[in-house]
Amino acid sequence: MRNHTPVPTRAVQATAAASAVVVALTLTACSSPAAATPGIDDETVKVGTHQPLTGPAAAGFSSISAATSAYFEYVNAQGGIHGRTIEYVVKDDGYNPANTQSVVRELVQEDEVFAILNGLGTPTHSSVLDYLGQNGVPDLFVASGSTTWNQPEEYPSTFGFNADYVVEGAALAQYAADQKPGAVVCVLGQDDDFGETFLQGVELALGSDGVATYQTYSTSNEDVTAQIGAMKEAGCEINLLATINGFTAMALGTAAQMGWFPQWYASSSGGDYPTLVGFLGEDVGPKLLEGFVSANYLPNSPGGDWYELFQRINDEYNDGAPFDGNTVYGMSVGYLFAEALAKAGEDPTRETLVEAVESGELVGNGILPLTFGADDHAAYDGVGIAVVSGGVQDFVGATYRVDGESVSAVEAEPVPLENDGIPAP
């Protein structure tokens, strides 16, 4: 006779079901919050970025992400943050918004990153802003000074990193007015939000009639002869530049070919001395750049503690790549992310990461305090002025802060190096 398996009674079935629920709840309770969050587990946190490794902005900015990666390797070698190592996935968008959309979707949907970090460029990052917001991906420390990133109500998970272009334009213009009252001031800007908001800052300091001419360029046209010719014709004595590094060099080189040598003041996005010498050449670069003025908010003083730490990290973890302002920038971004991750807790989620940035407790490593808060997603409201003298680019003690509609001189408040540059939990 065939043996039959007994059919469970309803009571037994109910008991089994209840037990299964208890087991499931117990497993859920024992799981860390990170286990349910994309890009993070008990050992690793994965973040991603879009960068111009090729294209018109590559020569000026492609080294930034390598510097950030080198800093993360340094942190990982010291045990990571809360025991987790940081994996940085870098994808090339060629400074093309269409490419940016493709690679960011890959980062979010295929690589499943925890956050996007330091996506570079105003036109490029603007193309993915809504997508990241709709998908709840923390969008941290955008590599652009556009005021677009500082809209907490519309983009609650997006934060800028650069001092915004209004701040830089106002600071450079005020410095020009302080140094040479009555000089004829002109502006050359990129034909997008970069140039437009920079001009707003300049006019904040000088008034709406304070600019003799405003010329624009497109990154798709590597010729600024007409623009420089118009500025020379207007009698410009001080030219303020809202330009990326390649076009800064192009402006100076074109003017020199015309036999015209005005003073040049540049945004931090296009004012790195070693990078500009690389464009202009060792023979003429140092000569054309003597007295060159730029804005900055990071610890870019040769001999400073942060500067020396980043040099050591560069030598050990970045294959001894050339050390310049982009290196300091990339490692400063890495430090700020590591600090935010440490503040987000032992089991961070995307929500606690955003809360950590908004808490106002992040310090960073700038020459002025960070301004992040629940109602302010901009990193810095002021910059220092650096001048090239004898082949060395360094701060000259002039620092400006923008508060609403006013720009004023202030004292720098550089953040001291602590704990060998590893954020404390």
Coordinates of C-alpha atoms in Angstrom, one line a residue:
M1 CA 0.0 0.0 0.0
R2 CA 1.3 3.4 -1.0
N3 CA 2.3 5.7 1.8
H4 CA 0.6 9.2 1.8
T5 CA 2.1 12.3 3.1
P6 CA -0.2 13.8 5.7
V7 CA -1.8 17.1 4.6
P8 CA -1.1 19.8 7.2
T9 CA -4.0 21.1 9.1
R10 CA -5.0 24.8 9.0
A11 CA -3.6 25.3 12.5
V12 CA -0.3 23.8 11.5
Q13 CA -0.3 25.9 8.3
A14 CA -1.0 29.1 10.3
T15 CA 1.8 28.2 12.7
A16 CA 4.3 27.6 9.9
A17 CA 3.3 30.9 8.2
A18 CA 3.6 32.8 11.5
S19 CA 7.1 31.3 12.0
A20 CA 8.1 32.3 8.5
V21 CA 7.0 35.9 9.2
V22 CA 9.0 35.9 12.5
V23 CA 12.1 34.6 10.7
A24 CA 11.7 37.2 8.0
L25 CA 11.2 40.0 10.5
T26 CA 14.2 38.8 12.5
L27 CA 16.4 38.7 9.4
T28 CA 15.2 42.2 8.5
A29 CA 16.0 43.5 12.0
C30 CA 19.5 42.0 11.8
S31 CA 20.2 43.5 8.5
S32 CA 22.0 46.9 8.4
P33 CA 20.2 49.8 6.6
A34 CA 23.1 49.9 4.2
A35 CA 22.1 46.4 2.9
A36 CA 19.0 47.8 1.3
T37 CA 20.7 50.9 -0.2
P38 CA 22.3 50.8 -3.7
G39 CA 26.1 51.0 -3.8
I40 CA 26.9 50.2 -0.2
D41 CA 27.5 47.0 1.9
D42 CA 29.4 46.2 5.0
E43 CA 32.8 46.5 3.3
T44 CA 32.5 49.0 0.4
V45 CA 30.7 52.2 -0.7
K46 CA 30.6 52.9 -4.4
V47 CA 30.3 56.4 -5.8
G48 CA 30.4 57.6 -9.4
T49 CA 31.2 60.6 -11.5
H50 CA 31.1 62.0 -15.0
Q51 CA 34.2 63.8 -16.1
P52 CA 35.7 65.2 -19.4
L53 CA 38.5 62.7 -19.9
T54 CA 38.3 63.6 -23.6
G55 CA 36.9 66.6 -25.5
P56 CA 37.4 70.4 -25.2
A57 CA 37.7 70.4 -21.4
A58 CA 39.9 67.4 -21.0
A59 CA 43.3 69.2 -21.0
G60 CA 42.2 71.4 -18.2
F61 CA 40.2 69.1 -16.0
S62 CA 40.9 65.4 -16.8
S63 CA 43.3 65.0 -13.9
I64 CA 40.7 65.9 -11.2
S65 CA 39.1 62.5 -10.9
A66 CA 42.5 60.8 -10.8
A67 CA 43.4 63.0 -7.8
T68 CA 40.1 62.1 -6.1
S69 CA 40.7 58.4 -6.7
A70 CA 44.3 58.8 -5.3
Y71 CA 42.9 60.4 -2.1
F72 CA 40.4 57.6 -1.7
E73 CA 43.2 55.0 -2.1
Y74 CA 45.0 56.8 0.7
V75 CA 41.9 56.7 2.9
N76 CA 41.3 53.0 2.1
A77 CA 44.9 52.2 3.1
Q78 CA 44.1 53.7 6.5
G79 CA 41.1 51.4 6.9
G80 CA 38.4 53.4 5.1
I81 CA 35.5 55.2 6.6
H82 CA 33.6 53.2 9.3
G83 CA 35.5 50.2 8.0
R84 CA 34.3 50.6 4.4
T85 CA 36.6 51.3 1.5
I86 CA 35.5 53.8 -1.1
E87 CA 35.3 52.7 -4.8
Y88 CA 35.2 55.6 -7.3
V89 CA 33.7 54.8 -10.7
V90 CA 34.8 57.4 -13.3
K91 CA 33.1 57.7 -16.7
D92 CA 34.1 59.9 -19.6
D93 CA 31.4 62.2 -21.0
G94 CA 33.7 64.3 -23.3
Y95 CA 32.1 67.5 -21.9
N96 CA 29.0 66.6 -24.0
P97 CA 25.6 66.7 -22.3
A98 CA 24.2 63.9 -24.4
N99 CA 27.1 61.7 -23.3
T100 CA 26.6 62.8 -19.7
Q101 CA 23.0 61.5 -19.8
S102 CA 24.2 58.1 -21.0
V103 CA 27.0 57.6 -18.6
V104 CA 25.1 58.8 -15.6
R105 CA 22.3 56.4 -16.3
E106 CA 24.9 53.6 -16.5
L107 CA 26.3 54.7 -13.1
V108 CA 22.8 54.7 -11.5
Q109 CA 21.1 51.7 -13.2
E110 CA 24.0 49.3 -14.0
D111 CA 26.8 50.2 -11.5
E112 CA 24.2 51.1 -8.8
V113 CA 26.3 53.8 -7.2
F114 CA 25.5 55.1 -3.7
A115 CA 25.9 58.7 -4.9
I116 CA 27.1 60.9 -7.8
L117 CA 30.2 62.9 -6.7
N118 CA 31.7 66.0 -8.4
G119 CA 30.1 65.6 -11.8
L120 CA 31.9 68.3 -13.9
G121 CA 30.5 71.1 -15.9
T122 CA 27.5 73.4 -16.0
P123 CA 25.9 72.3 -19.4
T124 CA 26.8 68.7 -18.8
H125 CA 25.5 68.3 -15.2
S126 CA 22.4 70.4 -15.9
S127 CA 21.3 67.7 -18.3
V128 CA 21.1 65.0 -15.5
L129 CA 19.9 67.1 -12.6
D130 CA 16.3 66.2 -12.9
Y131 CA 17.1 62.5 -13.5
L132 CA 19.2 62.2 -10.3
G133 CA 16.6 64.0 -8.3
Q134 CA 13.8 61.8 -9.6
N135 CA 15.8 58.7 -8.7
G136 CA 16.7 59.8 -5.2
V137 CA 20.5 59.7 -5.8
P138 CA 22.6 62.1 -3.7
D139 CA 24.2 64.5 -6.1
L140 CA 27.2 65.8 -4.1
F141 CA 29.6 68.6 -4.7
V142 CA 29.0 69.4 -8.4
A143 CA 32.2 70.6 -10.1
S144 CA 30.8 73.9 -11.3
G145 CA 30.1 77.3 -9.8
S146 CA 26.6 77.6 -11.2
T147 CA 23.9 78.8 -8.8
T148 CA 21.6 76.1 -10.3
W149 CA 22.9 73.6 -7.7
N150 CA 21.8 75.8 -4.8
Q151 CA 18.0 75.2 -5.0
P152 CA 17.2 73.1 -1.9
E153 CA 13.4 73.1 -2.5
E154 CA 13.6 71.9 -6.1
Y155 CA 16.7 69.8 -5.8
P156 CA 17.0 68.7 -2.2
S157 CA 19.8 66.2 -2.8
T158 CA 22.1 68.4 -5.0
F159 CA 25.0 70.4 -3.5
G160 CA 27.6 72.5 -5.2
F161 CA 31.3 72.4 -4.5
N162 CA 32.9 75.5 -6.2
A163 CA 32.4 79.0 -4.9
D164 CA 29.6 80.1 -7.3
Y165 CA 30.4 82.3 -10.3
V166 CA 28.5 85.3 -8.8
V167 CA 30.9 85.1 -5.8
E168 CA 34.0 84.8 -8.0
G169 CA 32.9 87.6 -10.4
A170 CA 32.1 90.0 -7.6
A171 CA 35.3 89.2 -5.7
L172 CA 37.5 89.7 -8.8
A173 CA 35.8 92.8 -9.8
Q174 CA 36.0 94.3 -6.3
Y175 CA 39.7 93.5 -6.2
A176 CA 40.1 95.2 -9.6
A177 CA 38.3 98.3 -8.3
D178 CA 40.4 98.3 -5.1
Q179 CA 43.7 97.9 -7.0
K180 CA 43.0 100.2 -9.9
P181 CA 40.0 102.5 -9.4
G182 CA 38.6 103.8 -12.7
A183 CA 40.2 101.2 -14.9
V184 CA 38.3 100.1 -18.0
V185 CA 37.0 96.6 -17.1
C186 CA 35.8 94.0 -19.6
V187 CA 34.5 90.4 -19.4
L188 CA 35.0 87.3 -21.6
G189 CA 32.7 84.5 -20.6
Q190 CA 31.5 81.1 -21.8
D191 CA 28.2 81.4 -23.6
D192 CA 26.1 79.7 -20.9
D193 CA 25.3 79.9 -17.2
F194 CA 29.1 80.2 -16.4
G195 CA 29.5 83.5 -18.2
E196 CA 26.1 84.9 -17.4
T197 CA 26.3 84.4 -13.6
F198 CA 29.9 85.5 -13.5
L199 CA 28.8 88.8 -15.2
Q200 CA 26.1 89.2 -12.6
G201 CA 28.8 89.1 -9.9
V202 CA 31.0 91.6 -11.7
E203 CA 28.0 94.0 -12.1
L204 CA 27.2 93.4 -8.4
A205 CA 30.6 95.0 -7.5
L206 CA 30.9 97.5 -10.3
G207 CA 27.3 98.4 -11.2
S208 CA 25.4 97.7 -14.4
D209 CA 27.5 100.2 -16.3
G210 CA 30.8 99.1 -14.9
V211 CA 31.7 96.7 -17.8
A212 CA 32.9 98.3 -21.1
T213 CA 32.1 95.2 -23.2
Y214 CA 31.0 91.6 -22.5
Q215 CA 32.2 89.1 -25.0
T216 CA 31.2 85.4 -25.2
Y217 CA 32.8 82.2 -26.7
S218 CA 31.5 78.7 -27.4
T219 CA 33.6 75.6 -26.4
S220 CA 32.8 74.2 -29.9
N221 CA 34.7 77.0 -31.6
E222 CA 38.4 77.2 -30.7
D223 CA 39.0 80.7 -31.9
V224 CA 38.5 83.9 -29.8
T225 CA 40.2 86.3 -32.2
A226 CA 37.0 88.3 -32.8
Q227 CA 36.2 88.6 -29.1
I228 CA 39.8 89.6 -28.1
G229 CA 39.8 92.1 -31.0
A230 CA 36.6 93.7 -29.7
M231 CA 38.0 93.9 -26.2
K232 CA 41.2 95.6 -27.4
E233 CA 39.1 98.0 -29.5
A234 CA 37.1 98.9 -26.4
G235 CA 40.2 99.9 -24.6
C236 CA 40.0 97.3 -21.9
E237 CA 42.6 97.5 -19.2
I238 CA 41.5 94.7 -16.9
N239 CA 39.9 91.6 -18.5
L240 CA 37.9 89.3 -16.2
L241 CA 37.6 85.8 -17.5
A242 CA 34.7 83.3 -17.0
T243 CA 36.7 80.7 -19.0
I244 CA 37.9 77.1 -18.6
N245 CA 41.6 76.7 -18.6
G246 CA 42.0 76.0 -22.4
F247 CA 40.2 79.2 -23.3
T248 CA 42.0 81.3 -20.7
A249 CA 45.2 80.3 -22.4
M250 CA 43.7 81.0 -25.8
A251 CA 42.6 84.5 -24.7
L252 CA 46.1 85.4 -23.4
G253 CA 47.8 83.8 -26.4
T254 CA 45.6 85.6 -28.9
A255 CA 46.0 89.0 -27.2
A256 CA 49.8 88.5 -27.2
Q257 CA 49.8 87.8 -31.0
M258 CA 48.0 91.1 -31.4
G259 CA 50.7 92.8 -29.3
W260 CA 48.2 93.6 -26.6
F261 CA 49.0 93.0 -22.9
P262 CA 46.2 94.0 -20.5
Q263 CA 45.8 92.6 -17.0
W264 CA 44.0 89.3 -16.7
Y265 CA 41.8 88.1 -13.8
A266 CA 40.3 84.6 -14.0
S267 CA 37.7 82.4 -12.3
S268 CA 39.1 79.4 -10.4
S269 CA 37.7 77.2 -13.2
G270 CA 40.3 78.7 -15.6
G271 CA 43.0 80.1 -13.4
D272 CA 45.4 77.3 -12.6
Y273 CA 49.0 78.4 -13.3
P274 CA 50.7 75.0 -14.0
T275 CA 47.8 74.0 -16.3
L276 CA 48.0 77.4 -18.2
V277 CA 51.8 77.1 -18.6
G278 CA 51.1 73.6 -20.1
F279 CA 48.9 75.2 -22.7
L280 CA 51.0 78.2 -23.4
G281 CA 54.4 76.5 -23.3
E282 CA 57.4 76.9 -21.0
D283 CA 59.0 79.5 -23.2
V284 CA 56.2 82.1 -23.2
G285 CA 53.8 80.9 -20.5
P286 CA 55.6 82.3 -17.5
K287 CA 56.1 85.6 -19.2
L288 CA 52.5 86.0 -20.2
L289 CA 51.2 84.9 -16.8
E290 CA 53.4 87.1 -14.6
G291 CA 50.9 89.2 -12.5
F292 CA 48.0 87.0 -13.5
V293 CA 45.2 87.2 -11.0
S294 CA 42.7 84.4 -10.1
A295 CA 40.2 83.5 -7.4
N296 CA 40.4 80.4 -5.2
Y297 CA 38.9 79.0 -2.0
L298 CA 41.0 75.9 -1.5
P299 CA 44.4 75.4 0.3
N300 CA 46.6 76.0 -2.8
S301 CA 49.5 77.8 -1.1
P302 CA 52.8 76.0 -1.7
G303 CA 54.3 74.9 1.6
G304 CA 50.9 74.7 3.4
D305 CA 50.0 71.6 5.4
W306 CA 47.2 70.5 3.1
Y307 CA 49.3 71.2 0.1
E308 CA 52.2 69.1 1.3
L309 CA 49.8 66.3 2.4
F310 CA 48.3 66.2 -1.1
Q311 CA 51.7 66.2 -2.7
R312 CA 52.7 63.1 -0.7
I313 CA 49.4 61.4 -1.6
N314 CA 50.0 62.3 -5.2
D315 CA 53.5 60.8 -5.2
E316 CA 52.4 57.6 -3.6
Y317 CA 48.9 56.9 -5.0
N318 CA 48.7 58.9 -8.2
D319 CA 51.8 57.6 -10.0
G320 CA 53.6 60.9 -9.4
A321 CA 51.3 62.7 -11.8
P322 CA 51.9 66.4 -12.3
F323 CA 50.9 68.3 -9.2
D324 CA 48.7 71.4 -9.8
G325 CA 45.5 73.1 -8.7
N326 CA 43.4 70.3 -10.2
T327 CA 45.2 67.9 -7.9
V328 CA 44.4 70.0 -4.8
Y329 CA 40.8 70.4 -6.1
G330 CA 40.3 66.6 -6.7
M331 CA 41.7 65.6 -3.3
S332 CA 39.7 68.3 -1.5
V333 CA 36.5 66.9 -3.1
G334 CA 37.5 63.5 -1.9
Y335 CA 38.2 64.7 1.7
L336 CA 34.8 66.4 1.8
F337 CA 33.0 63.3 0.7
A338 CA 34.9 61.2 3.2
E339 CA 33.9 63.7 5.9
A340 CA 30.2 63.6 4.9
L341 CA 30.3 59.7 4.8
A342 CA 31.8 59.7 8.3
K343 CA 29.1 62.0 9.6
A344 CA 26.4 59.9 8.0
G345 CA 26.9 57.2 10.6
E346 CA 28.1 53.6 10.8
D347 CA 25.2 52.4 8.6
P348 CA 24.7 55.3 6.2
T349 CA 21.8 55.5 3.8
R350 CA 21.3 58.0 1.0
E351 CA 19.0 60.0 3.3
T352 CA 21.6 60.2 6.2
L353 CA 24.3 61.2 3.7
V354 CA 22.2 64.2 2.6
E355 CA 21.4 65.0 6.2
A356 CA 25.1 65.0 7.1
V357 CA 25.8 67.6 4.4
E358 CA 22.8 69.8 5.5
S359 CA 23.8 69.5 9.2
G360 CA 26.2 72.4 9.0
E361 CA 28.8 70.2 10.8
L362 CA 31.1 69.6 7.8
V363 CA 34.3 71.5 8.0
G364 CA 36.1 70.8 4.7
N365 CA 39.5 72.2 4.0
G366 CA 38.9 75.6 2.5
I367 CA 40.3 79.0 3.3
L368 CA 36.8 80.1 4.5
P369 CA 34.1 78.1 6.4
L370 CA 31.6 76.0 4.4
T371 CA 28.1 77.4 4.2
F372 CA 26.1 74.2 3.7
G373 CA 22.8 74.0 5.6
A374 CA 19.2 72.9 5.1
D375 CA 18.4 76.1 3.2
D376 CA 21.8 76.6 1.6
H377 CA 23.3 74.0 -0.8
A378 CA 26.3 76.2 -1.8
A379 CA 29.7 75.4 -0.4
Y380 CA 31.4 78.7 -0.2
D381 CA 30.3 82.4 -0.1
G382 CA 33.7 83.8 -0.5
V383 CA 37.1 83.5 -2.2
G384 CA 40.7 84.6 -1.8
I385 CA 42.7 86.3 -4.5
A386 CA 45.9 84.7 -5.8
V387 CA 48.5 86.4 -8.0
V388 CA 51.4 84.9 -10.0
S389 CA 54.7 86.3 -9.0
G390 CA 58.1 84.9 -10.1
G391 CA 56.4 81.7 -11.4
V392 CA 54.6 81.1 -8.1
Q393 CA 50.8 81.4 -7.7
D394 CA 49.8 82.2 -4.2
F395 CA 47.2 84.1 -2.1
V396 CA 48.0 87.8 -1.5
G397 CA 45.9 88.3 1.6
A398 CA 42.9 89.8 -0.2
T399 CA 39.7 87.7 0.6
Y400 CA 36.1 88.7 -0.3
R401 CA 32.7 87.4 0.8
V402 CA 29.4 88.0 -1.0
D403 CA 26.3 88.5 1.2
G404 CA 23.2 89.1 -0.7
E405 CA 23.8 92.2 -2.8
S406 CA 27.0 93.3 -1.2
V407 CA 30.7 92.2 -1.5
S408 CA 33.1 92.9 1.3
A409 CA 36.7 92.3 2.3
V410 CA 37.1 89.7 5.1
E411 CA 39.9 87.8 6.8
A412 CA 40.6 84.3 5.6
E413 CA 39.9 81.5 8.0
P414 CA 41.8 78.5 6.7
V415 CA 40.9 75.1 8.1
P416 CA 43.8 73.4 9.8
L417 CA 45.0 69.9 8.8
E418 CA 44.1 67.3 11.4
N419 CA 44.4 63.5 11.8
D420 CA 46.6 63.3 8.6
G421 CA 43.7 64.3 6.5
I422 CA 41.4 61.3 7.5
P423 CA 38.0 62.5 8.7
A424 CA 37.2 61.4 12.2
P425 CA 34.1 59.2 12.6

